[in-house]
Coordinates of C-alpha atoms and ligand atoms in Angstrom, one line a residue:
X1 CA -4.0 -22.3 -49.2
X2 CA -4.0 -19.2 -46.9
X3 CA -2.8 -16.1 -48.5
X4 CA -0.1 -14.2 -46.8
X5 CA -3.0 -11.6 -45.9
X6 CA -4.8 -14.0 -43.8
X7 CA -2.0 -15.6 -41.8
X8 CA -2.4 -14.9 -38.2
X9 CA 0.4 -13.6 -36.8
X10 CA 1.5 -14.1 -33.3
X11 CA 1.5 -10.7 -31.0
X12 CA 4.2 -11.0 -29.2
X13 CA 4.5 -7.5 -28.1
X14 CA 0.9 -7.2 -27.0
X15 CA 0.3 -3.6 -25.8
X16 CA -3.2 -3.4 -25.7
X17 CA -4.6 -2.5 -22.2
X18 CA -6.4 -4.6 -20.3
X19 CA -10.1 -4.6 -20.1
X20 CA -10.8 -3.0 -16.9
X21 CA -8.9 0.2 -17.9
X22 CA -10.6 2.9 -20.1
X23 CA -8.9 5.9 -22.4
X24 CA -9.5 7.5 -19.1
X25 CA -7.6 5.7 -17.2
X26 CA -4.5 5.6 -20.0
X27 CA -4.8 9.7 -19.8
X28 CA -4.7 9.4 -16.0
X29 CA -1.7 6.9 -16.1
X30 CA 0.3 9.4 -18.4
X31 CA -0.2 12.3 -16.3
X32 CA 0.7 10.5 -13.0
X33 CA 3.8 8.9 -14.8
X34 CA 5.1 12.3 -15.9
X35 CA 4.4 14.1 -12.5
X36 CA 6.2 10.9 -10.7
X37 CA 9.2 11.1 -13.1
X38 CA 9.4 14.9 -13.1
X39 CA 8.8 16.1 -9.8
X40 CA 9.4 12.6 -7.3
X41 CA 12.0 10.7 -9.0
X42 CA 14.6 13.3 -9.2
X43 CA 14.6 13.3 -5.1
X44 CA 14.7 9.7 -4.7
X45 CA 18.6 9.5 -3.2
X46 CA 17.9 12.6 -0.8
X47 CA 14.7 11.4 0.4
X48 CA 16.3 7.8 1.1
X49 CA 18.8 9.6 3.5
X50 CA 15.8 12.1 5.1
X51 CA 12.5 10.7 4.2
X52 CA 10.3 12.1 1.8
X53 CA 9.3 15.9 1.9
X54 CA 5.8 16.6 3.0
X55 CA 5.2 19.0 0.4
X56 CA 4.6 15.8 -1.7
X57 CA 0.8 15.6 -0.2
X58 CA -0.4 19.1 -1.0
X59 CA 1.3 18.9 -4.5
X60 CA -0.3 15.8 -5.0
X61 CA -3.3 17.0 -3.9
X62 CA -3.6 20.1 -6.3
X63 CA -3.3 17.6 -8.9
X64 CA -6.0 15.8 -7.8
X65 CA -3.9 12.4 -7.1
X66 CA -5.0 11.9 -3.4
X67 CA -8.7 11.3 -4.1
X68 CA -8.9 9.6 -7.1
X69 CA -12.0 7.3 -6.4
X70 CA -13.7 9.7 -3.9
X71 CA -16.6 11.7 -4.8
X72 CA -16.2 15.1 -6.1
X73 CA -18.4 16.9 -3.2
X74 CA -15.2 15.6 -1.1
X75 CA -12.9 17.1 -3.6
X76 CA -11.9 13.8 -5.3
X77 CA -11.9 12.9 -8.7
X78 CA -15.2 10.7 -8.6
X79 CA -13.3 7.7 -10.4
X80 CA -13.2 4.1 -9.7
X81 CA -11.1 1.9 -7.9
X82 CA -9.0 1.1 -11.0
X83 CA -7.7 4.9 -10.9
X84 CA -6.3 4.0 -7.2
X85 CA -4.5 0.6 -8.9
X86 CA -3.1 3.2 -11.7
X87 CA -1.7 5.6 -8.9
X88 CA 0.0 2.6 -6.9
X89 CA 1.3 1.3 -10.6
X90 CA 2.8 4.4 -11.8
X91 CA 4.3 5.3 -8.2
X92 CA 7.2 2.9 -8.5
X93 CA 8.6 5.0 -11.1
X94 CA 9.3 7.3 -8.3
X95 CA 12.2 4.9 -7.5
X96 CA 11.3 4.9 -4.0
X97 CA 9.3 2.3 -2.3
X98 CA 9.4 4.3 1.0
X99 CA 7.7 7.3 -0.9
X100 CA 5.2 5.2 -2.6
X101 CA 4.0 3.3 0.5
X102 CA 3.5 6.7 2.5
X103 CA 1.6 7.9 -0.1
X104 CA -0.6 4.4 -0.3
X105 CA -1.0 4.6 3.2
X106 CA -2.8 8.0 2.9
X107 CA -4.8 7.2 -0.1
X108 CA -5.6 3.7 0.5
X109 CA -5.2 2.5 4.0
X110 CA -6.2 5.5 6.5
X111 CA -8.7 7.6 4.4
X112 CA -10.7 4.5 3.0
X113 CA -12.3 4.0 6.8
X114 CA -13.2 7.8 7.2
X115 CA -14.7 8.1 3.9
X116 CA -17.1 4.7 4.4
X117 CA -17.7 5.0 8.2
X118 CA -16.9 8.4 9.0
X119 CA -19.9 10.8 9.7
X120 CA -20.6 14.0 7.7
X121 CA -18.5 16.0 10.2
X122 CA -15.5 13.5 10.0
X123 CA -15.5 13.6 6.3
X124 CA -15.5 17.5 6.4
X125 CA -13.0 17.5 9.1
X126 CA -10.4 15.1 7.9
X127 CA -11.2 13.6 4.5
X128 CA -11.8 16.9 2.5
X129 CA -8.2 18.1 3.8
X130 CA -6.7 14.4 3.5
X131 CA -7.9 14.8 -0.4
X132 CA -6.2 18.1 -0.7
X133 CA -3.3 16.9 1.0
X134 CA -3.2 19.6 3.9
X135 CA -3.7 17.0 6.5
X136 CA -1.8 13.7 6.6
X137 CA -2.7 10.7 7.6
X138 CA -1.6 7.2 9.2
X139 CA -3.2 4.1 10.4
X140 CA -2.6 2.5 13.7
X141 CA -3.2 -1.2 13.9
X142 CA 0.1 -2.9 14.9
X143 CA 1.5 -2.8 18.7
X144 CA 4.5 -4.0 20.4
X145 CA 2.7 -6.9 21.5
X146 CA 0.3 -7.9 18.8
X147 CA 0.8 -7.7 14.8
X148 CA -0.8 -10.4 12.9
X149 CA -3.1 -10.9 15.7
X150 CA -5.0 -7.8 16.0
X151 CA -7.5 -9.1 18.2
X152 CA -4.5 -9.2 20.6
X153 CA -4.1 -5.6 20.8
X154 CA -4.0 -3.7 24.0
X155 CA -4.7 -0.3 23.6
X156 CA -7.5 0.5 25.4
X157 CA -10.2 3.4 25.0
X158 CA -12.5 3.6 28.1
X159 CA -15.8 5.6 28.5
X160 CA -15.4 8.3 31.1
X161 CA -18.9 9.0 32.6
X162 CA -17.6 11.0 35.6
X163 CA -19.9 14.1 36.2
X164 CA -19.0 17.0 34.1
X165 CA -18.1 14.8 31.0
X166 CA -21.9 13.5 30.7
X167 CA -20.3 10.2 29.5
X168 CA -19.5 11.6 26.3
X169 CA -15.8 11.5 26.7
X170 CA -13.3 8.5 25.8
X171 CA -9.8 8.1 27.5
X172 CA -7.2 6.2 25.4
X173 CA -4.2 4.4 26.5
X174 CA -1.9 2.3 24.8
X175 CA 1.0 2.4 21.9
X176 CA 1.1 1.5 18.6
X177 CA 4.4 0.6 16.6
X178 CA 5.6 0.5 12.8
X179 CA 3.4 3.4 12.0
X180 CA 4.0 4.4 8.5
X181 CA 3.9 8.3 8.5
X182 CA 3.6 8.3 12.2
X183 CA 6.0 11.1 12.5
X184 CA 4.3 13.5 10.2
X185 CA 0.5 12.8 10.0
X186 CA -1.8 15.0 11.6
X187 CA -4.4 12.5 12.2
X188 CA -4.6 8.6 12.7
X189 CA -6.9 6.3 12.4
X190 CA -6.6 4.2 15.7
X191 CA -7.7 0.8 16.2
X192 CA -8.6 0.5 20.2
X193 CA -10.5 -2.1 22.5
X194 CA -13.6 -0.8 23.9
X195 CA -14.8 -4.2 25.8
X196 CA -12.3 -6.9 26.1
X197 CA -14.9 -9.2 27.4
X198 CA -16.8 -9.0 24.1
X199 CA -14.4 -10.9 21.6
X200 CA -14.5 -9.6 18.2
X201 CA -17.3 -7.1 18.9
X202 CA -15.1 -5.2 21.5
X203 CA -13.1 -2.9 19.1
X204 CA -13.6 0.6 18.0
X205 CA -12.0 2.7 15.8
X206 CA -11.1 6.2 16.5
X207 CA -10.2 9.2 14.7
X208 CA -7.5 11.3 16.6
X209 CA -5.4 14.6 15.9
X210 CA -1.8 13.5 16.2
X211 CA -1.4 16.8 18.2
X212 CA -3.7 16.2 20.8
X213 CA -2.5 16.3 24.4
X214 CA -1.3 12.5 25.4
X215 CA 0.0 11.7 21.8
X216 CA 3.3 11.0 21.9
X217 CA 5.6 10.3 18.8
X218 CA 8.3 8.3 20.6
X219 CA 10.7 7.6 18.1
X220 CA 11.8 7.0 14.2
X221 CA 12.3 3.5 13.7
X222 CA 15.2 2.4 11.7
X223 CA 14.6 -0.3 9.1
X224 CA 16.2 -2.6 6.4
X225 CA 14.4 -0.7 3.6
X226 CA 11.8 1.9 2.5
X227 CA 14.2 4.4 4.2
X228 CA 12.2 7.3 2.2
X229 CA 9.2 6.7 4.7
X230 CA 8.8 7.4 8.3
X231 CA 8.1 4.6 10.6
X232 CA 7.2 5.3 14.0
X233 CA 6.5 4.1 17.8
X234 CA 3.7 6.0 19.1
X235 CA 2.2 6.1 22.4
X236 CA -1.1 7.1 23.6
X237 CA -1.4 8.6 27.4
X238 CA -4.6 9.5 28.9
X239 CA -5.7 10.9 25.4
X240 CA -9.0 12.4 26.0
X241 CA -11.4 12.6 22.8
X242 CA -15.3 13.4 22.4
X243 CA -17.8 10.6 21.4
X244 CA -17.7 12.4 18.0
X245 CA -14.2 10.8 17.6
X246 CA -15.4 7.3 17.1
X247 CA -15.4 6.4 13.8
X248 CA -17.9 4.0 12.4
X249 CA -20.0 2.1 15.0
X250 CA -19.0 1.4 18.5
X251 CA -17.9 -2.1 19.2
X252 CA -17.4 -3.1 15.3
X253 CA -14.0 -1.6 14.7
X254 CA -12.6 -5.3 14.2
X255 CA -14.8 -6.0 11.3
X256 CA -14.2 -2.1 10.2
X257 CA -10.5 -2.9 9.8
X258 CA -10.7 -6.4 8.3
X259 CA -12.7 -4.4 5.3
X260 CA -9.8 -1.5 5.2
X261 CA -7.0 -4.4 5.0
X262 CA -8.7 -5.9 1.9
X263 CA -8.0 -2.8 0.0
X264 CA -4.8 -2.4 1.3
X265 CA -3.7 -5.6 0.2
X266 CA -5.0 -5.4 -3.5
X267 CA -3.4 -2.0 -3.6
X268 CA -0.1 -3.8 -2.3
X269 CA -0.1 -6.7 -4.8
X270 CA -0.9 -3.8 -7.6
X271 CA 2.3 -2.0 -6.3
X272 CA 4.5 -5.5 -6.0
X273 CA 3.6 -6.5 -9.9
X274 CA 4.4 -2.8 -10.9
X275 CA 7.4 -2.8 -9.0
X276 CA 8.6 -6.4 -10.3
X277 CA 7.8 -5.0 -13.7
X278 CA 10.0 -2.2 -13.4
X279 CA 13.0 -4.2 -12.0
X280 CA 12.4 -6.5 -15.2
X281 CA 12.4 -3.7 -17.6
X282 CA 15.6 -2.0 -16.1
X283 CA 17.3 -5.7 -15.9
X284 CA 16.4 -6.5 -19.5
X285 CA 18.1 -3.3 -20.4
X286 CA 21.1 -4.0 -18.5
X287 CA 21.2 -7.5 -20.1
X288 CA 21.4 -6.1 -23.6
X289 CA 24.4 -3.8 -22.7
X290 CA 26.6 -6.1 -20.3
X291 CA 28.8 -8.4 -22.2
X292 CA 30.8 -11.3 -21.0
X293 CA 32.3 -14.0 -23.2
X294 CA 32.0 -11.7 -25.9
X295 CA 28.4 -11.6 -26.1
X296 CA 25.4 -9.8 -24.4
X297 CA 24.6 -11.5 -21.2
X298 CA 20.7 -11.7 -22.2
X299 CA 21.9 -13.9 -25.0
X300 CA 22.9 -16.9 -22.7
X301 CA 20.3 -19.4 -22.3
X302 CA 20.6 -19.2 -18.7
X303 CA 19.7 -15.7 -18.4
X304 CA 17.4 -15.9 -21.6
X305 CA 15.4 -18.2 -19.3
X306 CA 15.4 -16.1 -16.1
X307 CA 13.9 -13.5 -18.0
X308 CA 11.3 -16.3 -19.2
X309 CA 10.3 -17.2 -15.8
X310 CA 10.1 -13.8 -14.4
X311 CA 7.8 -12.4 -17.1
X312 CA 5.6 -15.4 -16.8
X313 CA 5.3 -14.7 -13.1
X314 CA 4.7 -11.2 -13.2
X315 CA 1.9 -11.8 -15.7
X316 CA 0.3 -14.5 -13.5
X317 CA 0.3 -11.8 -10.6
X318 CA -1.0 -9.1 -12.8
X319 CA -4.1 -11.1 -14.1
X320 CA -5.0 -11.9 -10.5
X321 CA -4.7 -8.4 -9.5
X322 CA -6.9 -7.1 -12.2
X323 CA -9.5 -9.8 -12.4
X324 CA -9.7 -9.5 -8.2
X325 CA -9.8 -5.6 -8.5
X326 CA -12.8 -6.1 -11.3
X327 CA -14.5 -8.1 -8.6
X328 CA -13.8 -5.6 -6.0
X329 CA -15.2 -2.9 -8.1
X330 CA -18.2 -4.5 -9.1
X331 CA -19.2 -4.8 -5.6
X332 CA -17.8 -8.2 -4.4
X333 CA -15.9 -8.6 -1.1
X334 CA -13.3 -11.3 -2.2
X335 CA -11.2 -12.2 0.8
X336 CA -9.9 -15.1 -0.6
X337 CA -8.7 -13.9 -4.1
X338 CA -7.2 -10.8 -2.4
X339 CA -5.3 -12.9 -0.1
X340 CA -4.2 -15.0 -2.8
X341 CA -3.3 -11.9 -5.0
X342 CA -1.5 -10.2 -2.0
X343 CA 0.7 -13.7 -1.3
X344 CA 1.4 -14.5 -4.5
X345 CA 2.6 -10.9 -5.9
X346 CA 4.6 -10.5 -2.5
X347 CA 6.5 -13.6 -3.2
X348 CA 6.8 -13.3 -6.9
X349 CA 8.1 -9.8 -6.4
X350 CA 10.8 -10.5 -4.1
X351 CA 11.8 -13.8 -6.1
X352 CA 11.8 -11.3 -9.4
X353 CA 13.9 -8.3 -7.9
X354 CA 16.4 -11.1 -6.1
X355 CA 16.8 -12.5 -9.7
X356 CA 17.3 -9.3 -11.2
X357 CA 19.8 -8.3 -8.8
X358 CA 21.5 -11.5 -9.6
X359 CA 21.3 -10.9 -13.3
X360 CA 23.1 -7.5 -12.7
X361 CA 26.1 -9.4 -11.0
X362 CA 28.5 -6.8 -8.7
X363 CA 26.4 -3.9 -10.0
X364 CA 23.4 -5.2 -8.5
X365 CA 24.9 -5.3 -5.1
X366 CA 26.1 -1.4 -5.7
X367 CA 23.6 1.6 -4.8
X368 CA 24.1 3.4 -8.3
X369 CA 21.7 1.0 -10.2
X370 CA 19.0 0.9 -8.3
X371 CA 18.1 -3.0 -7.8
X372 CA 19.8 -3.0 -4.4
X373 CA 17.4 -0.6 -3.1
X374 CA 14.1 -2.2 -4.9
X375 CA 15.6 -5.7 -3.5
X376 CA 15.5 -4.2 0.3
X377 CA 12.2 -2.3 -0.3
X378 CA 10.3 -5.2 -1.6
X379 CA 11.0 -7.6 1.1
X380 CA 8.5 -5.8 3.4
X381 CA 5.9 -6.8 0.9
X382 CA 5.9 -10.3 2.6
X383 CA 5.1 -9.3 6.0
X384 CA 3.4 -5.9 6.0
X385 CA -0.6 -5.5 5.8
X386 CA -0.5 -9.2 6.9
X387 CA 2.4 -11.8 6.4
X388 CA 2.6 -14.9 4.1
X389 CA 1.7 -17.1 6.7
X390 CA -1.5 -15.0 7.6
X391 CA -2.5 -15.1 4.4
X392 CA -1.9 -18.7 3.9
X393 CA -4.3 -19.1 7.0
X394 CA -6.8 -16.8 5.4
X395 CA -7.1 -19.1 2.5
X396 CA -6.8 -22.2 3.9
X397 CA -9.7 -21.4 6.2
X398 CA -11.8 -20.1 3.4
X399 CA -12.3 -23.8 2.6
X400 CA -13.7 -24.5 5.8
X401 CA -10.6 -25.6 7.3
Ligands
FAD16 C1 7.9 -0.8 7.4 C2 6.5 -1.4 8.0 C3 5.5 -0.5 7.9 C4 4.5 -0.9 8.7 N1 3.4 0.1 8.5 C5 2.4 -0.2 9.3 C6 1.5 0.7 9.5 O1 1.2 1.9 8.8 N2 0.1 0.5 10.3 C7 0.1 -0.8 11.3 O2 -0.9 -0.7 11.9 N3 1.2 -1.4 11.0 C8 2.5 -1.2 10.1 N4 2.8 -2.4 10.2 C9 3.2 -3.7 10.8 C10 3.0 -4.7 9.8 O3 1.5 -5.1 9.4 C11 3.1 -5.9 11.0 O4 4.5 -5.8 10.9 C12 2.7 -7.5 10.3 O5 1.3 -7.2 10.4 C13 3.2 -8.4 11.3 O6 2.9 -8.2 12.6 P1 4.1 -8.6 13.4 O7 5.4 -7.8 13.2 O8 3.7 -8.0 14.9 O9 4.6 -10.0 13.6 P2 4.2 -11.1 14.2 O10 2.6 -11.4 14.3 O11 4.9 -11.1 15.4 O12 4.3 -12.4 13.5 C14 5.9 -13.0 13.6 C15 5.8 -14.4 12.6 O13 5.0 -15.2 13.2 C16 4.0 -15.7 11.9 N5 2.8 -15.9 12.6 C17 2.3 -15.0 13.4 N6 1.2 -15.6 13.3 C18 0.7 -16.8 12.7 C19 -0.1 -17.7 12.4 N7 -1.2 -17.6 13.1 N8 0.3 -19.0 12.0 C20 1.9 -19.1 11.1 N9 2.6 -18.3 11.4 C21 2.2 -16.9 12.3 C22 4.2 -14.5 11.2 O14 3.7 -14.8 9.8 C23 6.0 -13.9 11.3 O15 6.4 -14.8 10.5 C24 4.6 -2.0 9.3 C25 5.5 -2.8 9.4 C26 6.7 -2.5 8.7 C27 7.9 -3.3 8.9

């Protein structure tokens, strides 16, 4: 018979970290969490009204959080992709989806193409100050007439070969919409069409200063959630840039931006899991404190089962993100799995936060509990960086359909 010592006991509160993370990641997590809770979260209410303050960037740059996975020679921390996951996960403790998004656009959407495709001069001029938080970046893909269908964009860059320019200049005309950080950004990674007859080979990325003549920040757009972020409608009117403003290979911008979207989607998925977990934790506490019919509401089977469902879905999402991140980190380009993780976690986070609001009852509908804001913020994840329907299409097509 087994002795008491040799009995295998279930571990219901497993706290062991996932195998992708090391002690260093744990330390990083702790220092980001402490910064986010002490220096960012206290401003969440105010920033909901007036968008978050620009000082966040230089402060995060000073702490080394804006270049976690970039090489030290550019001012980065030389870490791996998992360090970016840690940042995305910990930013949810700012209690401000809009702030987390504004920072993620800078660290994981606009600057990665500069690092991967940029020339040394471009890296020195844009990436290095971006890592320090001295230059804020944004990414311009979406247009009033083209969102999901990136190939339908109309912003045109035309080579100007008139005398005097030596064919070394480009003139850009068009517009971009829903651009996060668009009002505050110092530079933009801009997707343009350079050859309308060349199909997917007719797109080119440009790196543009946002104060260049002809760049117009037309207006700040009002939105359902993510109020702490600024979302802009931008216009480009005869913006003249030198040939050195081309980012990556001329004509290969479509492929470059499709690569960028993979990292963006995976980071978004990590944020969804962390956001769902945060709402779950807040709600678990609430369900233990709030009583009805003589007992804490968490003791009702109906509520207990909601928690069980939510925890299971969150865990499934987390495993998808970590396993896919492991493949990404190890040099694979797993578009199908990234799309699956993006699709699943976005839906999952919306379902979880909605259920958390329900468990809060009337309090969930009130601003002071924070669930109402999370509910509005989280909805964006099923739209931004590729809608659910686009993810389904990518996944379906990957099976040859
Ligand atoms: C708050 C916010 C911040 C954003 N930040 C940025 C940013 O910083 N930079 C940037 O470039 N963009 C940004 N976006 C834009 C975002 O990526 C797009 O909104 C998104 O890709 C969807 O494009 P769309 O809005 O034009 O929708 P549409 O493409 O018009 O789609 C409308 C509907 O049709 C569906 N649909 C479209 N095509 C298909 C299809 N083939 N099959 C089935 N259904 C389809 C869509 O799924 C959707 O339900 C942001 C958006 C928001 C709301």
